[in-house]
Coordinates of C-alpha atoms and ligand atoms in Angstrom, one line a residue:
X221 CA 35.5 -139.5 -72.0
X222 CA 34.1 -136.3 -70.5
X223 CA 37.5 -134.2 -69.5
X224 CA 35.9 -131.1 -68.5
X225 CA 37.3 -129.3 -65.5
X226 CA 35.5 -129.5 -62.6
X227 CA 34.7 -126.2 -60.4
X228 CA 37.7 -127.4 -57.6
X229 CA 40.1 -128.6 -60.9
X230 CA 39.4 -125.0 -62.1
X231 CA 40.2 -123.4 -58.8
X232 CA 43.4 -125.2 -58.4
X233 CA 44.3 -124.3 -61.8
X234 CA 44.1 -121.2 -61.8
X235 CA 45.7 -120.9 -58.2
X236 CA 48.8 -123.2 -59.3
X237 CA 49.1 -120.8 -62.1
X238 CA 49.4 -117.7 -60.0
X239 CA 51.8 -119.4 -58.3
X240 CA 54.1 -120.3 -61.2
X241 CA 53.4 -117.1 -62.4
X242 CA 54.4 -114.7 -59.4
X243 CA 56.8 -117.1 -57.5
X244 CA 58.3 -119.4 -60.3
X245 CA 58.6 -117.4 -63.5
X246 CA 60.4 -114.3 -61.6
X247 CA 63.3 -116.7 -60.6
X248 CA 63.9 -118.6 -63.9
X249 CA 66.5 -116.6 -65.2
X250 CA 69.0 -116.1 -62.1
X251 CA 68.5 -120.3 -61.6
X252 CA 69.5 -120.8 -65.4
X253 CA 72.6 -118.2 -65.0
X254 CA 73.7 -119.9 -62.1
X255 CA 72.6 -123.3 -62.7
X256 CA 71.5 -123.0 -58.7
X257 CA 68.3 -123.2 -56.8
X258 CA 69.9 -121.6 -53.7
X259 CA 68.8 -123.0 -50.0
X260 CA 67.2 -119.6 -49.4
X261 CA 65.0 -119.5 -52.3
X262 CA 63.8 -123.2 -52.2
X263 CA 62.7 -123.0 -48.3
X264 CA 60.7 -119.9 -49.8
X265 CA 59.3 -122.0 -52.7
X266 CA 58.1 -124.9 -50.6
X267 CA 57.1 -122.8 -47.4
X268 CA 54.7 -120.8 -50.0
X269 CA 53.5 -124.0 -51.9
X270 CA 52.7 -125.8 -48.6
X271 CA 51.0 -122.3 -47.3
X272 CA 48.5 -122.2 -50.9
X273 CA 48.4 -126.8 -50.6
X274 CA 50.3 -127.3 -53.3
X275 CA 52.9 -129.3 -51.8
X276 CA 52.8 -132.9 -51.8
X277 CA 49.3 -132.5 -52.9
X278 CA 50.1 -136.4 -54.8
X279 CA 49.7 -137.7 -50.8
X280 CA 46.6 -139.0 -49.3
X281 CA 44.9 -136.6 -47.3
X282 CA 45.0 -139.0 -44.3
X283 CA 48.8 -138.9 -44.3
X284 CA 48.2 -135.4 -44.1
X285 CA 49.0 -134.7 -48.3
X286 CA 47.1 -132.8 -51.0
X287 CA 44.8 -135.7 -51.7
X288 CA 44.6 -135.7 -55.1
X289 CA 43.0 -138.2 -57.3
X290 CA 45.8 -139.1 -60.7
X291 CA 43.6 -137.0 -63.2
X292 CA 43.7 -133.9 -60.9
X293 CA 47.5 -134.4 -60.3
X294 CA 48.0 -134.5 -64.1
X295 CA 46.0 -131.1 -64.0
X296 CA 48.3 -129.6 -61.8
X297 CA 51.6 -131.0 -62.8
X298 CA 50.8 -129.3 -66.0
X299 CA 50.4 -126.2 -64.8
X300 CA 53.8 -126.6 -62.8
X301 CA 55.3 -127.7 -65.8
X302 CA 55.4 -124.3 -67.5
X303 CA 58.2 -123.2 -65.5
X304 CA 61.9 -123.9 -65.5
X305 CA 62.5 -127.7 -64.4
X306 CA 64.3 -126.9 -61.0
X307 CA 62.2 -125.0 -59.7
X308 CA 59.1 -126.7 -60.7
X309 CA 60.0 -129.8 -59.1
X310 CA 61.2 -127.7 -55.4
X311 CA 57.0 -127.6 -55.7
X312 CA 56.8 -131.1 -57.0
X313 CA 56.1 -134.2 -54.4
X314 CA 57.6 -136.7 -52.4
X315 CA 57.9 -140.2 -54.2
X316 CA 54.6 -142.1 -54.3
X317 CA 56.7 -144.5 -53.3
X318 CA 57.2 -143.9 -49.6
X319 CA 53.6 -144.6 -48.9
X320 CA 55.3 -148.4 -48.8
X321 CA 56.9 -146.7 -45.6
X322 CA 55.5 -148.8 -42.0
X323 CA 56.2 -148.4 -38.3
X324 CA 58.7 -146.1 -37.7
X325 CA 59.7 -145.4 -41.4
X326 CA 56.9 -143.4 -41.3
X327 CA 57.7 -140.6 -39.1
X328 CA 61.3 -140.8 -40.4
X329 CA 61.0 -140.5 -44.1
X330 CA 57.4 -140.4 -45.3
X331 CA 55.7 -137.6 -42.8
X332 CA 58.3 -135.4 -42.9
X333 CA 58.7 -135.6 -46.6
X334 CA 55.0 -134.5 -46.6
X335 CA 55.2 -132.1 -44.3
X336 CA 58.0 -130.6 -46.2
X337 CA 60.6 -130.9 -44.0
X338 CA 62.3 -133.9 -45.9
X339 CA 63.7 -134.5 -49.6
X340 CA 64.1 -138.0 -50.9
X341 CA 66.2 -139.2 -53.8
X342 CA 65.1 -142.3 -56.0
X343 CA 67.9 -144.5 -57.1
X344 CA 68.2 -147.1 -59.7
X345 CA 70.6 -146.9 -62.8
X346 CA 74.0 -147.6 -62.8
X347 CA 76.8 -147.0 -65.2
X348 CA 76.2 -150.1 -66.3
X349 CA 72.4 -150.8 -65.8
X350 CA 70.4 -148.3 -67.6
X351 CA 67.4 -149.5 -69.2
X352 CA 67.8 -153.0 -68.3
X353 CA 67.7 -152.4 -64.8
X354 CA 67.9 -155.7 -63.1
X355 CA 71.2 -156.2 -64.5
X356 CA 72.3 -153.6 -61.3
X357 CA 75.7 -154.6 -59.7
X358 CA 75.3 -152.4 -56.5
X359 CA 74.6 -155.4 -54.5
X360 CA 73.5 -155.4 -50.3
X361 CA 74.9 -158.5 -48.5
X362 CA 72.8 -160.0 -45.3
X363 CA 75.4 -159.5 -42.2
X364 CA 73.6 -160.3 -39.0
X365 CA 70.6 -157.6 -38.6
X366 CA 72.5 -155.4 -41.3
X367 CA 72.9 -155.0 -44.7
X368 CA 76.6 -153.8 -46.1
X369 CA 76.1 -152.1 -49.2
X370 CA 78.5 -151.5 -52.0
X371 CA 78.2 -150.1 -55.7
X372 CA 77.5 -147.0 -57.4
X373 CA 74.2 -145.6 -58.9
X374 CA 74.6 -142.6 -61.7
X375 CA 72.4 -139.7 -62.6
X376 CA 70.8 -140.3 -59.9
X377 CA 68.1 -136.7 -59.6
X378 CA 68.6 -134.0 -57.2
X379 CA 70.4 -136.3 -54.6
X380 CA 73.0 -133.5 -53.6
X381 CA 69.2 -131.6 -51.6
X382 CA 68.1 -134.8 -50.9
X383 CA 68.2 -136.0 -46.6
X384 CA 67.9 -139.5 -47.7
X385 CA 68.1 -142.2 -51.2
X386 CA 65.3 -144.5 -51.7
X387 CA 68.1 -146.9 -53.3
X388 CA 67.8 -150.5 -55.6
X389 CA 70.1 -153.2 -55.0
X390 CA 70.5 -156.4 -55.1
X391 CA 70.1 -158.9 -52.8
X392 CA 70.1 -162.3 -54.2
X393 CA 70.2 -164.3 -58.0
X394 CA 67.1 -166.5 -58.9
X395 CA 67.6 -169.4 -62.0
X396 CA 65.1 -168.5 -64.3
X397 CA 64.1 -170.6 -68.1
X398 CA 65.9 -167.1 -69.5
X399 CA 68.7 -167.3 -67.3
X400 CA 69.8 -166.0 -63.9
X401 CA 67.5 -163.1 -62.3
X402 CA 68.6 -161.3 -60.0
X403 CA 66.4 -160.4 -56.6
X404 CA 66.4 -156.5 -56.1
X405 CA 65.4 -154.8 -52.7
X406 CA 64.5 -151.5 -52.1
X407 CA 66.3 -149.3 -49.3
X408 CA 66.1 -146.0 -47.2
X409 CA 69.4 -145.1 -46.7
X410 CA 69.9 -141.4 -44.9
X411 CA 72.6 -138.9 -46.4
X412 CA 75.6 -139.0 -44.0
X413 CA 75.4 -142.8 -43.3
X414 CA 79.4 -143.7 -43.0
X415 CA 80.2 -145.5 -46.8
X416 CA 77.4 -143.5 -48.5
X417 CA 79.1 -140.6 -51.1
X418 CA 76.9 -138.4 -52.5
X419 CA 79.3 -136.7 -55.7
X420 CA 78.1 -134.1 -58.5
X421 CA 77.3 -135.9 -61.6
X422 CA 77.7 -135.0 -65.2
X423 CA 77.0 -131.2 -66.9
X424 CA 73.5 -131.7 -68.2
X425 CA 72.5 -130.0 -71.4
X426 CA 68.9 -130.0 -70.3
X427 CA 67.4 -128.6 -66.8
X428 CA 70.1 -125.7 -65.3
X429 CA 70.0 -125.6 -61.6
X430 CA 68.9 -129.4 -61.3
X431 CA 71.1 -131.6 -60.7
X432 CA 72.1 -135.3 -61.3
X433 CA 75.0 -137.4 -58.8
X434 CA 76.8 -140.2 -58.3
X435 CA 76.1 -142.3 -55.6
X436 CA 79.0 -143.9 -54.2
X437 CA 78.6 -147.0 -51.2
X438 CA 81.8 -148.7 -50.1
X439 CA 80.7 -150.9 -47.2
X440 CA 77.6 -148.5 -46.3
X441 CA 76.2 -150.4 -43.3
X442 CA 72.4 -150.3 -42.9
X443 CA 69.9 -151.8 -40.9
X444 CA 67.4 -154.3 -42.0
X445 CA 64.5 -151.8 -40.4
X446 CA 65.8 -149.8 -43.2
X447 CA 64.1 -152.2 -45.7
X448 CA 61.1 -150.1 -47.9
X449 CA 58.8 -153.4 -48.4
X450 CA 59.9 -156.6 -47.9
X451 CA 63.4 -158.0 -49.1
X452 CA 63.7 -159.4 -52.8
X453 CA 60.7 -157.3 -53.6
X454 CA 61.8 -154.1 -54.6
X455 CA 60.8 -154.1 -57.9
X456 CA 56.8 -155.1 -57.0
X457 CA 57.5 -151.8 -54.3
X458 CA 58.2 -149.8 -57.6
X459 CA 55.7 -151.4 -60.0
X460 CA 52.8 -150.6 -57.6
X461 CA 53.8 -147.2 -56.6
X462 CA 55.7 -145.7 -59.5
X463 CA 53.6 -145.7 -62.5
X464 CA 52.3 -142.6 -61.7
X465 CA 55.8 -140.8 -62.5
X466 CA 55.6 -141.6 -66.3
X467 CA 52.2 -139.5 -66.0
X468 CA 53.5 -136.9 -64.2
X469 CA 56.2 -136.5 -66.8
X470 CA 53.6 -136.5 -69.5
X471 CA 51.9 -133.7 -67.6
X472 CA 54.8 -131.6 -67.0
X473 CA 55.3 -131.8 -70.8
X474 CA 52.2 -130.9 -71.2
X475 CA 52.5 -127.7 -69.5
X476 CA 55.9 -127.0 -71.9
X477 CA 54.3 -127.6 -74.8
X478 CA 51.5 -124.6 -73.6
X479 CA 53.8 -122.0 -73.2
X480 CA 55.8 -123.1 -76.5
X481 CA 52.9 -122.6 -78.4
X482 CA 51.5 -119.6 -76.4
X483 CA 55.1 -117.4 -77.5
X484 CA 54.8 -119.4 -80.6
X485 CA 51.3 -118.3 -81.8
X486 CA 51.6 -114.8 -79.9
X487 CA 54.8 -114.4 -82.3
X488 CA 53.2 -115.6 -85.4
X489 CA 50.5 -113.0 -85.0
X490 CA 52.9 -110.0 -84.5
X491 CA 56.2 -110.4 -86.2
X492 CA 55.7 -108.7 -89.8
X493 CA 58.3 -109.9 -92.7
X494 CA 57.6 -108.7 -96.0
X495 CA 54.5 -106.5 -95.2
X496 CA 52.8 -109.3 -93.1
X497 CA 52.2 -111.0 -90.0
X498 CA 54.6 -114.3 -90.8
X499 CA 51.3 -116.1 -89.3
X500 CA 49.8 -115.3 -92.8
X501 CA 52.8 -117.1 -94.4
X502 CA 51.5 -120.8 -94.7
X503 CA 55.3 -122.2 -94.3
X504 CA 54.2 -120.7 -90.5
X505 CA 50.5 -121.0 -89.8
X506 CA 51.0 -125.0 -90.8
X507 CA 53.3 -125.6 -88.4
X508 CA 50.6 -124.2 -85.7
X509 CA 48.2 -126.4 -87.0
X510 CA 50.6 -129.6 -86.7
X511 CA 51.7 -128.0 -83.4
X512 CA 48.2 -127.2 -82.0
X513 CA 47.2 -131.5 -83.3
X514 CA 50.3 -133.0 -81.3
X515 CA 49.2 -131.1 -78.6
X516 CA 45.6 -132.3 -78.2
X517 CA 46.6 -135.6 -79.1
X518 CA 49.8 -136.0 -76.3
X519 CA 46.7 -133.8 -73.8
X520 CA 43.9 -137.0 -74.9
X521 CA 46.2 -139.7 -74.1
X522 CA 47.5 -138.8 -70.8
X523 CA 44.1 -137.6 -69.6
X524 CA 42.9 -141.1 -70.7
X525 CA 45.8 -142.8 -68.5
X526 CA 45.1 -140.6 -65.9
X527 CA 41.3 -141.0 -65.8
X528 CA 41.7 -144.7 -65.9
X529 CA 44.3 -144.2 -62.5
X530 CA 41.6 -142.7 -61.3
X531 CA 40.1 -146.1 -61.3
X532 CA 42.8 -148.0 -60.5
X533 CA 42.6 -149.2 -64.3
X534 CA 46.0 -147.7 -65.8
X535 CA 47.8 -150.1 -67.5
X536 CA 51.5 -150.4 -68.1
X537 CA 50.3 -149.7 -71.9
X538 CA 48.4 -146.6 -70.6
X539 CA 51.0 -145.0 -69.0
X540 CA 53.9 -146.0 -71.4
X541 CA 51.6 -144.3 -74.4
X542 CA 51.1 -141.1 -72.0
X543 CA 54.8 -140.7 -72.0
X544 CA 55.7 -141.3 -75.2
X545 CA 52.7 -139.0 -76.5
X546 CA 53.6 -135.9 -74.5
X547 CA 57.5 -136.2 -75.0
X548 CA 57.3 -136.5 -78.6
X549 CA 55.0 -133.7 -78.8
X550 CA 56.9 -131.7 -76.9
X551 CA 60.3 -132.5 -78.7
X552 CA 58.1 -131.4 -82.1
X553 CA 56.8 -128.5 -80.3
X554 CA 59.6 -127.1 -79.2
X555 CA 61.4 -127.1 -82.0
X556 CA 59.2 -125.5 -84.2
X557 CA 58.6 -122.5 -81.8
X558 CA 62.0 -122.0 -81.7
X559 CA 62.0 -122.0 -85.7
X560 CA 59.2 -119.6 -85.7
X561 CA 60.9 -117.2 -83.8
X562 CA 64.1 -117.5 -86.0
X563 CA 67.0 -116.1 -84.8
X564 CA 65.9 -114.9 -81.3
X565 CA 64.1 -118.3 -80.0
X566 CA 67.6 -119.3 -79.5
X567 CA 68.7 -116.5 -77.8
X568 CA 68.4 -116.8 -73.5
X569 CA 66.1 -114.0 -73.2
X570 CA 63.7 -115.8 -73.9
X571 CA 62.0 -119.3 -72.3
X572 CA 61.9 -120.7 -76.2
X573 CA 65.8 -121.6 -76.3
X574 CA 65.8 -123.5 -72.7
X575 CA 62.1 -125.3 -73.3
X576 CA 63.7 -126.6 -76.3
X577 CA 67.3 -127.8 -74.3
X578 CA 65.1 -129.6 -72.0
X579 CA 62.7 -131.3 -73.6
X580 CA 66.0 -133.5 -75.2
X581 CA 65.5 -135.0 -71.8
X582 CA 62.4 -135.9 -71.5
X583 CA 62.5 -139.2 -74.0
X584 CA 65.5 -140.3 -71.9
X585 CA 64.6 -140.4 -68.4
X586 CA 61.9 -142.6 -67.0
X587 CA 62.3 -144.8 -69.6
X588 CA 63.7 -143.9 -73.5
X589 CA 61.3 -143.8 -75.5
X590 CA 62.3 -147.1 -77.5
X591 CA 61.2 -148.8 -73.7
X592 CA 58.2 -146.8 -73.8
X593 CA 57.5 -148.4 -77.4
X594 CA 59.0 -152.1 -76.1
X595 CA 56.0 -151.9 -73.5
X596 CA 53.4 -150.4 -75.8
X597 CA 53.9 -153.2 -78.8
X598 CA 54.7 -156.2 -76.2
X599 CA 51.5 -155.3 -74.8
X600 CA 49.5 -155.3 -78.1
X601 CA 50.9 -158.7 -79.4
X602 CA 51.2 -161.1 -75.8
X603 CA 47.2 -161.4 -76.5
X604 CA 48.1 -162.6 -79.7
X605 CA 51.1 -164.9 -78.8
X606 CA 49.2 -166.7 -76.2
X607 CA 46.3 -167.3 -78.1
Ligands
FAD200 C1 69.2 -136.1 -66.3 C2 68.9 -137.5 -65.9 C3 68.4 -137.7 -64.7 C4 68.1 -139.0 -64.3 N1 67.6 -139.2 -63.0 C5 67.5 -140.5 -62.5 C6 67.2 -140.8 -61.2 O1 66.9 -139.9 -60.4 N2 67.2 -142.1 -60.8 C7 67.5 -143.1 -61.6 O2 67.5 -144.3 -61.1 N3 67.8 -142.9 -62.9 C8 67.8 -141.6 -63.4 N4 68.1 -141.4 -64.7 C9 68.4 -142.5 -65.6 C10 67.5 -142.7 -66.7 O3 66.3 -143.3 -66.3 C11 68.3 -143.6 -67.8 O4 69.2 -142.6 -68.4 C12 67.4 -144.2 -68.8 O5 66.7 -145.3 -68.2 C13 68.2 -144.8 -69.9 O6 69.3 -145.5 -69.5 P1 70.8 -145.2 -70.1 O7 71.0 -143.7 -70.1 O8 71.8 -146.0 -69.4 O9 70.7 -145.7 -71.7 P2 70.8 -147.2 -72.2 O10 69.9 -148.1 -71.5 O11 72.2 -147.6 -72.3 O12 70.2 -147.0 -73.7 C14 71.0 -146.5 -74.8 C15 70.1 -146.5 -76.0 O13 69.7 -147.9 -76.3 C16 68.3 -148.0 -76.4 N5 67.8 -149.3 -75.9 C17 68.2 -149.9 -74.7 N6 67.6 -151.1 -74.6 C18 66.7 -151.2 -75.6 C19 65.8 -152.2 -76.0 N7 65.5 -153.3 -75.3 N8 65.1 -151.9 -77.2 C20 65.3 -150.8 -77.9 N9 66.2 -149.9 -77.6 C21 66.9 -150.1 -76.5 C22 67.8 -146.9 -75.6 O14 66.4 -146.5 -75.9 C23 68.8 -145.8 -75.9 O15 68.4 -145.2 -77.1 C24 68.3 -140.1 -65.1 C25 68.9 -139.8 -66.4 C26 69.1 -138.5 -66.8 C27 69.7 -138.3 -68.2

């Protein structure tokens, strides 16, 4: 497989790394202080990346996005994912998701998402429904042409910027061989509907100025129009539309794990201890080796998925090994930058000692990485099983 940039993959590149560069990287320090993305600077942030086409570059250019193809977008999340999480993602994308937006849904929540104008929120997991999901107890009861809402969704991403939740619920409980299974159904429900909450979730020790909420619906009325697919199916919405987001978090590991071992390396070639370079001290120029191997090997295997999305022919298996490739790598990485530098790559002034906080992250969300290994082995021996 022939990974070579093209001449336009070259050119956005090197554009998206100006940008993180000269409007990203100059911020990163006031947002982790603060642990705040202020309003002022993130209308700045997107009004520049929609001005260069950065934004929403994920959409199809017919719905007026970036039109990239997968591969590309793992290209560019890379490069986005070099800078501090929360500012990153103000550049990031609306949720593949809404392209499952029709009629009118579409110049409510999907065009002016692209255009810039709208944030959405994704959510799922519940206090007591984390990896397993389906066992969600947020529930949405037919009444007439409504649905009354009630239940609560946790760590749920950026909701407190977000105009409206692209929210799981159930609707219904099928008897299945393995049991009772319930029926989920996705929902667009708009910040400020009357018995929607939005409050601040927990203190994260990963990503400063980005932040996670409770979700809070007590009787939240909605109306069936407000359906994102059709009812019971809101797990087939999310199958077909969300696979990509375990790629894009490979790729914005990806990017991490540059700029870890761009200050590592650049260290381990100038900081003298006993008369040399500590790069000459194998104890140090091993770990750049192992380092520099995760690196390629996490870069390979998401390329791969993302190649084969690029052909509609990423499978659960692809994606799953993505994630699991880059987060691991980048948990390794980090880790031993920071013990290359010693003493300061724990210290805030530099990048090293918040790379490292928020990579613990990265095997948690979207999946842990035990899930990620549950899909990778399940689908290795279901060949076998049904043979
Ligand atoms: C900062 C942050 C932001 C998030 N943002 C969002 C969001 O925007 N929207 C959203 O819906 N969710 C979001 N999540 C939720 C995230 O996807 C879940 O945290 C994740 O799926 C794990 O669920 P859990 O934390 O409840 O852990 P649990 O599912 O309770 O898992 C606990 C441990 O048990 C292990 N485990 C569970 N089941 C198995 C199994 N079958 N085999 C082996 N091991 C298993 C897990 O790997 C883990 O080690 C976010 C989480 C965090 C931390």
């Amino acid at each position: 497989m022939n990974f070579q940039h093209t001449e336009e993959q070259e050119l956005l590149i090197d554009t998206a790394r100006r940008f993180v560069e000269e409007e990203l990287y100059p911020h990163e320090q006031e947002v982790e202080a603060t642990a705040q993305v202020t309003e002022d600077l993130r209308r700045q942030v997107i009004q520049k990346s929609l001005e260069i086409g950065l934004y929403a570059a994920n959409m199809p250019e017919e719905l007026g996005g970036g039109g990239l193809d997968p591969l590309t977008m793992c290209m560019l999340d890379r490069e986005l994912g070099r800078a501090n999480y929360a500012l990153q993602y103000t550049v990031a994308r609306p949720s593949n998701i809404l392209q499952a937006c029709v009629g009118e849904q579409r110049d409510k929540y999907l065009f002016p998402c692209i255009r810039g104008e709208k944030t959405d929120c994704l959510a799922m997991t519940e206090p007591g429904a984390g990896s397993d999901v389906r066992s969600m107890s947020c529930k949405a009861e037919k009444d007439r042409g409504d649905f009354i809402i009630n239940g609560t969704k946790h760590f749920i991403s950026h909701a407190d910027v977000s105009d409206f939740v692209i929210l799981f619920a159930a609707t219904g409980v099928d008897n299945s061989p393995r049991g009772p299974r319930k029926r989920i159904t996705a929902f667009l429900v708009d910040s400020g509907t009357p018995g929607y909450t939005i409050r601040p979730g927990y203190e994260s020790v990963s990503h400063r100025g980005y932040h996670n909420c409770i979700l809070e619906f007590d009787n939240c009325r909605v109306p069936d129009n407000q359906v994102l697919g059709e009812v019971d199916t809101g797990f087939e919405v999310a199958n077909d539309w969300l696979g990509n987001t375990r790629l894009q978090v490979a790729s914005i590991c990806l990017g991490r794990c540059d700029r870890a071992f761009e200050l590592a390396c650049e260290y381990a070639a100038s900081r003298t201890q006993f008369n040399q370079t500590i790069g000459k001290f194998q104890g140090v120029s091993f770990k750049l080796a192992d380092m520099e191997l995760k690196r390629r090997a996490a870069e390979l295997i998401t390329y791969q998925a993302g190649s084969r999305a690029n052909n509609n022919q990423m499978s659960d298996m692809d994606a799953a090994l993505a994630k699991l490739a880059s987060t691991e790598a980048l948990a390794f990485i980090a880790d031993e930058a920071v013990q290359i530098y010693g003493g300061m790559g724990l210290m805030s002034d530099l990048p090293l000692e918040r790379i490292w906080r928020d990579a613990r992250v990265e095997r948690i969300w979207e999946g842990t990485s035990e899930v990620q290994r549950l899909i990778i082995s399940r689908s290795i021996l279901r060949p076998l099983e049904n043979q």
